[in-house]
Coordinates of C-alpha atoms in Angstrom, one line a residue:
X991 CA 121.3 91.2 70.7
X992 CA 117.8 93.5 71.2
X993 CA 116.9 91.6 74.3
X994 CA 113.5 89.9 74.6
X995 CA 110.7 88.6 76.7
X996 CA 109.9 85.7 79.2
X997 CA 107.7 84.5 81.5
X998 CA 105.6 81.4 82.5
X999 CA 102.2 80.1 84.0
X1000 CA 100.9 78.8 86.7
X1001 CA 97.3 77.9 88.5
X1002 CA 97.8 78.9 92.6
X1003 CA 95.5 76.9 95.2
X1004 CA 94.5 80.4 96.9
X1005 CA 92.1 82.5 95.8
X1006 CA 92.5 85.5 93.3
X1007 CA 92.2 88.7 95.9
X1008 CA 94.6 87.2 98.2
X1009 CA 97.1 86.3 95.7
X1010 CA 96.8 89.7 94.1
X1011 CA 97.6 91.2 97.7
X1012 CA 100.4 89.4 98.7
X1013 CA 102.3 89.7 95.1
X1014 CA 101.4 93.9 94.8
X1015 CA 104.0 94.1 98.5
X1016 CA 107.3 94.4 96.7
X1017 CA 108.4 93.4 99.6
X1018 CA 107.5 89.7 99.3
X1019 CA 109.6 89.1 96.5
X1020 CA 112.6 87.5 98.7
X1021 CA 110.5 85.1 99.7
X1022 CA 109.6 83.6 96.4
X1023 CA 113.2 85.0 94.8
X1024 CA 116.7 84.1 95.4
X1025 CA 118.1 87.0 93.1
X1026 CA 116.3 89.4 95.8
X1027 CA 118.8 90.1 98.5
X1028 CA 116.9 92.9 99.9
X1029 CA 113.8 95.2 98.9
X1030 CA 111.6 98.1 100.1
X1031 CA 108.7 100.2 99.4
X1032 CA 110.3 103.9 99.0
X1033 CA 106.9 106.0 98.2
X1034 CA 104.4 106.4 100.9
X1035 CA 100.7 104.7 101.3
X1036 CA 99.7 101.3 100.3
X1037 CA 100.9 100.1 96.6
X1038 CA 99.4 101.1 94.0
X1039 CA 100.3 102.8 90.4
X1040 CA 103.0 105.1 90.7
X1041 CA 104.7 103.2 94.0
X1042 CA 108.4 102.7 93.7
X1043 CA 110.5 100.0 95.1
X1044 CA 114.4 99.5 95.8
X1045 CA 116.1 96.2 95.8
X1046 CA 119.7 94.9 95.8
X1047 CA 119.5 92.1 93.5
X1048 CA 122.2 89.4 92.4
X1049 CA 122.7 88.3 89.1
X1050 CA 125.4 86.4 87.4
X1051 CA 127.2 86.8 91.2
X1052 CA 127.3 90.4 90.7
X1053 CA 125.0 92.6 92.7
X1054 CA 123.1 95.5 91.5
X1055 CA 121.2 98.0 92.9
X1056 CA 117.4 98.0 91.1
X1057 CA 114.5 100.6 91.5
X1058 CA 111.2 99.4 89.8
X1059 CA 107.9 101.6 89.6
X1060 CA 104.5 100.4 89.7
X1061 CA 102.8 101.3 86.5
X1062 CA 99.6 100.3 86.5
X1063 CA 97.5 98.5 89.3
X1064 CA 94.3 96.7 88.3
X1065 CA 93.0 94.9 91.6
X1066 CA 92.5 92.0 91.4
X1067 CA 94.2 90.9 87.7
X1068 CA 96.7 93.2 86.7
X1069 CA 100.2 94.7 88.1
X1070 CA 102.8 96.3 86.2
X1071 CA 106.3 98.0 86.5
X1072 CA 109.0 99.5 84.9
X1073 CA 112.5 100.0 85.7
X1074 CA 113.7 103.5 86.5
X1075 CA 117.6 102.1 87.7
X1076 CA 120.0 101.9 84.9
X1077 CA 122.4 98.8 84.2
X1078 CA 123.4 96.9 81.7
X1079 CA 120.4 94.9 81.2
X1080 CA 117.3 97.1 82.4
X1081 CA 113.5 95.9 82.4
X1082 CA 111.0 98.3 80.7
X1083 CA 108.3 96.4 81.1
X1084 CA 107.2 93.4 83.2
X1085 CA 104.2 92.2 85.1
X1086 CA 101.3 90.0 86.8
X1087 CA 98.2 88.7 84.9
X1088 CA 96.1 86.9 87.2
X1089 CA 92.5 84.9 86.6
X1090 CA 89.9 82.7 88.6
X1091 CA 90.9 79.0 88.4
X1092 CA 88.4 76.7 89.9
X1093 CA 88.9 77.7 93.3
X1094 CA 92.3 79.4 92.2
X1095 CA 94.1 81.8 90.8
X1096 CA 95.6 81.6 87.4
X1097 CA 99.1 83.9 87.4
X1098 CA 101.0 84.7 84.8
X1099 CA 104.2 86.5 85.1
X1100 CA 106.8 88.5 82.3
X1101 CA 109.4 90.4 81.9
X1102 CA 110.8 92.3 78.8
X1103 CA 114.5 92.5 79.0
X1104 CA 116.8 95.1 76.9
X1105 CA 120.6 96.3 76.8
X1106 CA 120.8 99.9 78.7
X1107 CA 124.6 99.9 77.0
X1108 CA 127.2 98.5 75.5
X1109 CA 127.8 96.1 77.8
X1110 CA 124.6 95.0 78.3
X1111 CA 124.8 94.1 74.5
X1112 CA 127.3 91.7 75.1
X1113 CA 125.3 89.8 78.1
X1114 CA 121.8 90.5 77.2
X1115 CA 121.6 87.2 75.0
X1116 CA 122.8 85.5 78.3
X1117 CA 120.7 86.9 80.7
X1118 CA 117.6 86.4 78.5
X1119 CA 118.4 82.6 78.3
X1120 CA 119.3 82.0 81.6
X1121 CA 115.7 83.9 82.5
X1122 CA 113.6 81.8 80.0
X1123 CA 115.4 78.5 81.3
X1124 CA 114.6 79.3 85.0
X1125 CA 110.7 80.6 84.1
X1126 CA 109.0 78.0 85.2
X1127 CA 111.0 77.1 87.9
X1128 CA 110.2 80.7 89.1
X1129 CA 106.4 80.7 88.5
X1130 CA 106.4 77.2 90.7
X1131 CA 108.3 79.4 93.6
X1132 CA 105.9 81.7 93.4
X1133 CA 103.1 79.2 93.8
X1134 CA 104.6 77.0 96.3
X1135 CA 105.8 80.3 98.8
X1136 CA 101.5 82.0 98.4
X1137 CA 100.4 79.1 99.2
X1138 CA 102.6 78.4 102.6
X1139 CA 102.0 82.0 103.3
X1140 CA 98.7 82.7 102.7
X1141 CA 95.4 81.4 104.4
X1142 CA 93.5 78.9 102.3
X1143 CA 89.5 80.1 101.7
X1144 CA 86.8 77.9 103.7

């Protein structure tokens, strides 16, 4: 299989600059992710286009060591990274969209995800469909952890 894209949508009850801020620290993503076992900024100064990030993820029980660099930065509306790790399923591309909701923030999230080898031929079909089924379950984590951790407006 070539591998594919998901993602999903949500509307978050905080406004647009705070939810941009807490989603460009890497290092909230173990908050909102289970997969995330541990992560941390590796470049120096705040993050921005060209920061890089290490994790230890686990997927399908296995874990992984990731590295992920910030591609482009667009404050408030746009993030996006690229993984520079190799494994048997790698991410080229993924990212945040975000847009004023009412009061809120729209968010919407992706990631592309392609075989790095021939064994990520073999699981790529599963790892795609497992993602896609757990999307919106993800995006509603996402929501549900900004808005415990960050400070309503007003």
């Amino acid at each position: 299989m070539a591998g594919g894209r998901f993602g999903a949508t949500t509307v978050i009850d905080r406004p647009i600059e705070s939810v941009f801020a807490f989603l460009a620290d890497g290092e909230n993503d173990p908050k909102f992710s289970s997969r995330v076992l541990e992560i941390r900024k590796t470049t120096d100064g705040p993050p921005g286009a060209g920061t890089v990030y290490a994790s230890t993820v686990k997927d399908g029980g296995v874990k992984f060591k990731r590295e992920f660099k910030l591609t482009e930065f667009e404050p408030p509306t746009k993030i996006r990274w690229a993984e520079m790790s190799t494994g048997p399923v790698v991410t080229p591309e993924g990212g945040y969209d975000l847009a004023p909701a009412g009061g809120g923030t729209q968010l919407t999230f992706y990631n592309v995800l392609e075989p790095a080898n021939f064994m990520g031929r073999l699981v790529v079909g599963f790892a795609l469909r497992s993602a896609r089924k757990g999307a919106d379950d993800f995006a509603h984590s996402i929501k549900q952890t900004i808005e415990s951790e960050v400070a309503s407006a007003g």
